[in-house]
PDB file of C-alpha atoms in Angstrom:
ATOM      1  CA  UNK A 286      14.648  17.724   5.099  1.00 69.00           C
ATOM      2  CA  UNK A 287      12.747  19.459   2.775  1.00 82.00           C
ATOM      3  CA  UNK A 288       9.945  21.749   3.879  1.00 89.00           C
ATOM      4  CA  UNK A 289       6.381  20.754   2.840  1.00 96.00           C
ATOM      5  CA  UNK A 290       4.266  23.092   0.952  1.00 98.00           C
ATOM      6  CA  UNK A 291       0.556  23.923   1.411  1.00 98.00           C
ATOM      7  CA  UNK A 292      -0.880  25.306  -1.965  1.00 98.00           C
ATOM      8  CA  UNK A 293      -3.870  27.453  -1.324  1.00 98.00           C
ATOM      9  CA  UNK A 294      -5.583  28.323  -4.825  1.00 98.00           C
ATOM     10  CA  UNK A 295      -8.724  30.425  -4.768  1.00 98.00           C
ATOM     11  CA  UNK A 296     -10.425  32.580  -6.869  1.00 98.00           C
ATOM     12  CA  UNK A 297     -12.724  35.675  -5.271  1.00 97.00           C
ATOM     13  CA  UNK A 298     -15.330  37.694  -7.586  1.00 94.00           C
ATOM     14  CA  UNK A 299     -16.708  39.930  -4.699  1.00 97.00           C
ATOM     15  CA  UNK A 300     -13.752  39.349  -1.777  1.00 98.00           C
ATOM     16  CA  UNK A 301     -14.860  36.852   0.063  1.00 98.00           C
ATOM     17  CA  UNK A 302     -13.519  33.585  -0.555  1.00 98.00           C
ATOM     18  CA  UNK A 303      -9.985  35.573  -1.034  1.00 98.00           C
ATOM     19  CA  UNK A 304     -10.522  37.051   2.852  1.00 98.00           C
ATOM     20  CA  UNK A 305     -10.756  33.101   3.896  1.00 98.00           C
ATOM     21  CA  UNK A 306      -8.374  32.236   2.152  1.00 98.00           C
ATOM     22  CA  UNK A 307      -5.585  35.025   3.399  1.00 98.00           C
ATOM     23  CA  UNK A 308      -6.776  34.093   6.825  1.00 98.00           C
ATOM     24  CA  UNK A 309      -5.666  30.756   6.169  1.00 98.00           C
ATOM     25  CA  UNK A 310      -2.675  31.358   4.691  1.00 98.00           C
ATOM     26  CA  UNK A 311      -1.808  33.440   7.620  1.00 98.00           C
ATOM     27  CA  UNK A 312      -2.310  30.697   9.801  1.00 98.00           C
ATOM     28  CA  UNK A 313      -0.088  28.134   7.876  1.00 98.00           C
ATOM     29  CA  UNK A 314       2.638  31.232   7.906  1.00 97.00           C
ATOM     30  CA  UNK A 315       2.213  30.271  11.823  1.00 95.00           C
ATOM     31  CA  UNK A 316       4.044  26.742  10.602  1.00 88.00           C
ATOM     32  CA  UNK A 317       7.558  27.517  10.583  1.00 83.00           C
ATOM     33  CA  UNK A 318       8.412  24.156   8.669  1.00 87.00           C
ATOM     34  CA  UNK A 319       5.734  24.683   5.839  1.00 96.00           C
ATOM     35  CA  UNK A 320       6.317  26.985   2.518  1.00 97.00           C
ATOM     36  CA  UNK A 321       2.325  28.454   1.875  1.00 98.00           C
ATOM     37  CA  UNK A 322       2.009  29.418  -1.538  1.00 98.00           C
ATOM     38  CA  UNK A 323      -1.694  31.693  -2.208  1.00 98.00           C
ATOM     39  CA  UNK A 324      -2.035  31.359  -5.681  1.00 98.00           C
ATOM     40  CA  UNK A 325      -5.610  32.833  -7.731  1.00 98.00           C
ATOM     41  CA  UNK A 326      -7.335  30.107  -9.627  1.00 98.00           C
ATOM     42  CA  UNK A 327      -6.285  31.517 -13.128  1.00 98.00           C
ATOM     43  CA  UNK A 328      -2.680  31.656 -11.874  1.00 98.00           C
ATOM     44  CA  UNK A 329      -2.473  27.922 -10.980  1.00 98.00           C
ATOM     45  CA  UNK A 330      -1.046  24.824 -13.044  1.00 98.00           C
ATOM     46  CA  UNK A 331       0.202  21.315 -13.030  1.00 98.00           C
ATOM     47  CA  UNK A 332       3.508  22.289 -11.914  1.00 98.00           C
ATOM     48  CA  UNK A 333       2.318  23.984  -8.971  1.00 98.00           C
ATOM     49  CA  UNK A 334      -0.432  20.942  -7.754  1.00 98.00           C
ATOM     50  CA  UNK A 335       2.963  18.304  -8.096  1.00 98.00           C
ATOM     51  CA  UNK A 336       4.893  20.761  -6.501  1.00 98.00           C
ATOM     52  CA  UNK A 337       2.618  20.824  -3.773  1.00 98.00           C
ATOM     53  CA  UNK A 338       2.152  18.299  -0.422  1.00 98.00           C
ATOM     54  CA  UNK A 339      -1.323  19.371   0.531  1.00 98.00           C
ATOM     55  CA  UNK A 340      -4.501  21.604  -1.040  1.00 98.00           C
ATOM     56  CA  UNK A 341      -6.603  23.977   0.498  1.00 98.00           C
ATOM     57  CA  UNK A 342      -9.147  25.099  -1.962  1.00 98.00           C
ATOM     58  CA  UNK A 343     -11.555  28.607  -1.829  1.00 98.00           C
ATOM     59  CA  UNK A 344     -14.043  29.384  -3.722  1.00 98.00           C
ATOM     60  CA  UNK A 345     -17.367  31.308  -3.663  1.00 98.00           C
ATOM     61  CA  UNK A 346     -20.533  29.189  -4.986  1.00 96.00           C
ATOM     62  CA  UNK A 347     -21.934  30.266  -8.203  1.00 93.00           C
ATOM     63  CA  UNK A 348     -24.920  29.452  -9.303  1.00 92.00           C
ATOM     64  CA  UNK A 349     -25.116  26.188  -6.752  1.00 93.00           C
ATOM     65  CA  UNK A 350     -21.756  25.374  -8.363  1.00 96.00           C
ATOM     66  CA  UNK A 351     -17.387  26.171  -7.694  1.00 98.00           C
ATOM     67  CA  UNK A 352     -16.445  29.824  -9.696  1.00 97.00           C
ATOM     68  CA  UNK A 353     -15.931  29.043 -13.083  1.00 97.00           C
ATOM     69  CA  UNK A 354     -12.282  29.708 -12.834  1.00 98.00           C
ATOM     70  CA  UNK A 355     -11.826  27.345 -10.036  1.00 98.00           C
ATOM     71  CA  UNK A 356     -13.079  24.979 -12.538  1.00 98.00           C
ATOM     72  CA  UNK A 357     -10.703  26.074 -15.053  1.00 98.00           C
ATOM     73  CA  UNK A 358      -7.952  25.371 -12.781  1.00 98.00           C
ATOM     74  CA  UNK A 359      -9.260  21.935 -11.997  1.00 98.00           C
ATOM     75  CA  UNK A 360      -9.860  21.354 -15.769  1.00 98.00           C
ATOM     76  CA  UNK A 361      -6.236  22.283 -16.989  1.00 98.00           C
ATOM     77  CA  UNK A 362      -4.858  20.387 -14.033  1.00 98.00           C
ATOM     78  CA  UNK A 363      -6.760  17.212 -13.659  1.00 98.00           C
ATOM     79  CA  UNK A 364      -5.093  15.203 -16.011  1.00 98.00           C
ATOM     80  CA  UNK A 365      -1.585  15.924 -15.778  1.00 98.00           C
ATOM     81  CA  UNK A 366      -1.603  15.558 -11.718  1.00 98.00           C
ATOM     82  CA  UNK A 367      -3.916  12.150 -12.064  1.00 98.00           C
ATOM     83  CA  UNK A 368      -2.421   9.652 -10.288  1.00 97.00           C
ATOM     84  CA  UNK A 369       0.908  11.531  -9.619  1.00 98.00           C
ATOM     85  CA  UNK A 370      -0.987  12.970  -6.048  1.00 98.00           C
ATOM     86  CA  UNK A 371      -2.329  10.211  -4.796  1.00 98.00           C
ATOM     87  CA  UNK A 372      -2.845  10.169  -0.902  1.00 98.00           C
ATOM     88  CA  UNK A 373      -2.188  14.155  -0.610  1.00 98.00           C
ATOM     89  CA  UNK A 374      -4.527  15.931   2.282  1.00 98.00           C
ATOM     90  CA  UNK A 375      -6.915  18.621   0.814  1.00 98.00           C
ATOM     91  CA  UNK A 376      -9.567  20.588   2.950  1.00 98.00           C
ATOM     92  CA  UNK A 377     -11.988  23.427   1.230  1.00 98.00           C
ATOM     93  CA  UNK A 378     -13.147  26.920   2.477  1.00 98.00           C
ATOM     94  CA  UNK A 379     -16.576  27.757   0.300  1.00 98.00           C
ATOM     95  CA  UNK A 380     -17.887  31.547   0.004  1.00 98.00           C
ATOM     96  CA  UNK A 381     -21.676  31.264  -0.358  1.00 97.00           C
ATOM     97  CA  UNK A 382     -24.933  33.204  -0.167  1.00 94.00           C
ATOM     98  CA  UNK A 383     -27.394  30.395   0.845  1.00 90.00           C
ATOM     99  CA  UNK A 384     -25.798  27.046   1.882  1.00 93.00           C
ATOM    100  CA  UNK A 385     -22.039  25.894  -0.684  1.00 97.00           C
ATOM    101  CA  UNK A 386     -23.261  22.555  -0.253  1.00 97.00           C
ATOM    102  CA  UNK A 387     -23.112  21.920  -4.261  1.00 97.00           C
ATOM    103  CA  UNK A 388     -19.417  23.561  -4.342  1.00 98.00           C
ATOM    104  CA  UNK A 389     -18.272  21.224  -1.733  1.00 98.00           C
ATOM    105  CA  UNK A 390     -20.050  18.219  -3.461  1.00 98.00           C
ATOM    106  CA  UNK A 391     -18.079  19.217  -6.657  1.00 98.00           C
ATOM    107  CA  UNK A 392     -14.389  19.499  -4.888  1.00 98.00           C
ATOM    108  CA  UNK A 393     -15.223  15.762  -2.833  1.00 98.00           C
ATOM    109  CA  UNK A 394     -15.881  14.820  -5.740  1.00 98.00           C
ATOM    110  CA  UNK A 395     -12.359  15.852  -8.008  1.00 98.00           C
ATOM    111  CA  UNK A 396     -10.759  15.137  -4.657  1.00 98.00           C
ATOM    112  CA  UNK A 397     -11.500  11.231  -4.489  1.00 98.00           C
ATOM    113  CA  UNK A 398     -10.808  11.196  -8.379  1.00 98.00           C
ATOM    114  CA  UNK A 399      -7.080  12.689  -7.865  1.00 98.00           C
ATOM    115  CA  UNK A 400      -7.294  10.008  -4.456  1.00 98.00           C
ATOM    116  CA  UNK A 401      -6.512  13.153  -2.114  1.00 98.00           C
ATOM    117  CA  UNK A 402      -7.620  12.385   1.183  1.00 98.00           C
ATOM    118  CA  UNK A 403      -9.948  14.917   2.843  1.00 98.00           C
ATOM    119  CA  UNK A 404      -8.279  16.106   6.496  1.00 98.00           C
ATOM    120  CA  UNK A 405     -10.851  18.583   7.742  1.00 98.00           C
ATOM    121  CA  UNK A 406     -14.644  19.420   7.415  1.00 97.00           C
ATOM    122  CA  UNK A 407     -15.109  22.233   4.533  1.00 98.00           C
ATOM    123  CA  UNK A 408     -15.662  25.618   5.973  1.00 98.00           C
ATOM    124  CA  UNK A 409     -18.833  27.466   4.422  1.00 98.00           C
ATOM    125  CA  UNK A 410     -19.469  30.866   4.790  1.00 98.00           C
ATOM    126  CA  UNK A 411     -22.595  31.730   4.463  1.00 97.00           C
ATOM    127  CA  UNK A 412     -23.206  35.425   3.603  1.00 96.00           C
ATOM    128  CA  UNK A 413     -26.962  35.547   2.475  1.00 94.00           C
ATOM    129  CA  UNK A 414     -26.662  37.248  -0.099  1.00 94.00           C
ATOM    130  CA  UNK A 415     -29.921  36.776  -2.213  1.00 92.00           C
ATOM    131  CA  UNK A 416     -30.272  39.744  -4.307  1.00 92.00           C
ATOM    132  CA  UNK A 417     -28.251  40.832  -7.852  1.00 92.00           C
ATOM    133  CA  UNK A 418     -26.932  43.671  -5.731  1.00 94.00           C
ATOM    134  CA  UNK A 419     -26.328  41.625  -2.752  1.00 94.00           C
ATOM    135  CA  UNK A 420     -24.992  39.186  -4.234  1.00 91.00           C
ATOM    136  CA  UNK A 421     -22.236  41.132  -6.565  1.00 92.00           C
ATOM    137  CA  UNK A 422     -21.004  43.588  -3.720  1.00 95.00           C
ATOM    138  CA  UNK A 423     -18.103  43.480  -2.588  1.00 96.00           C
ATOM    139  CA  UNK A 424     -17.798  41.042   1.150  1.00 97.00           C
ATOM    140  CA  UNK A 425     -16.551  41.515   4.490  1.00 97.00           C
ATOM    141  CA  UNK A 426     -16.242  38.284   6.034  1.00 98.00           C
ATOM    142  CA  UNK A 427     -16.799  38.498   9.513  1.00 97.00           C
ATOM    143  CA  UNK A 428     -13.872  37.870  12.532  1.00 98.00           C
ATOM    144  CA  UNK A 429     -15.276  34.693  13.981  1.00 98.00           C
ATOM    145  CA  UNK A 430     -15.394  32.985  10.372  1.00 98.00           C
ATOM    146  CA  UNK A 431     -12.202  34.125   9.638  1.00 98.00           C
ATOM    147  CA  UNK A 432     -10.471  32.806  12.701  1.00 98.00           C
ATOM    148  CA  UNK A 433     -12.121  29.288  11.828  1.00 98.00           C
ATOM    149  CA  UNK A 434     -10.029  29.488   8.586  1.00 98.00           C
ATOM    150  CA  UNK A 435      -6.918  31.062   9.864  1.00 98.00           C
ATOM    151  CA  UNK A 436      -6.934  27.521  12.227  1.00 98.00           C
ATOM    152  CA  UNK A 437      -7.615  25.489   9.596  1.00 98.00           C
ATOM    153  CA  UNK A 438      -4.549  27.110   7.604  1.00 98.00           C
ATOM    154  CA  UNK A 439      -2.564  26.456  10.818  1.00 98.00           C
ATOM    155  CA  UNK A 440      -3.950  23.481  11.262  1.00 97.00           C
ATOM    156  CA  UNK A 441      -3.166  21.862   7.463  1.00 98.00           C
ATOM    157  CA  UNK A 442       0.663  23.420   7.711  1.00 97.00           C
ATOM    158  CA  UNK A 443       1.384  21.982  11.162  1.00 97.00           C
ATOM    159  CA  UNK A 444      -0.213  18.477   9.765  1.00 97.00           C
ATOM    160  CA  UNK A 445       2.595  18.595   7.322  1.00 97.00           C
ATOM    161  CA  UNK A 446       5.234  19.388   9.128  1.00 95.00           C
ATOM    162  CA  UNK A 447       4.630  17.060  11.632  1.00 95.00           C
ATOM    163  CA  UNK A 448       4.575  13.987   8.399  1.00 93.00           C
ATOM    164  CA  UNK A 449       0.615  13.411  10.331  1.00 93.00           C
ATOM    165  CA  UNK A 450      -0.299  13.433   6.865  1.00 91.00           C
TER     166      UNK A 450
END
């Protein structure tokens, strides 16, 4: 049997979303029957999307939206993957300064167009960064939040390996 592939696509300017994606990657790697690919949004393309069996999208919320680079990833991949990945599972990770809900809504709308199946509640980590200095400062995501990201990666990989998704 061919191993399943979990594609984790992320963008991060200050390290928060990257830490979350890496924690999810570590959790997913604990599942032996799944290939885990962690790609920066600038490097991920339509072939990566088509080759994956499930997805995890990680982004900061910038100005109440997903990051521009994650949006660019979706722009480049949306039509080449349309009607070719229906029903595949996905989840998302958001590193936000306040609530993160608009970034979640954007990803949900794109995933609905792709006809992906949400398999977990979004994980939103709020850094409470509200000043220009705090927003631009390197982020350090706490151990509890990283553990939630690790567990989500592990759950996605396990679901793929077992054929649950």
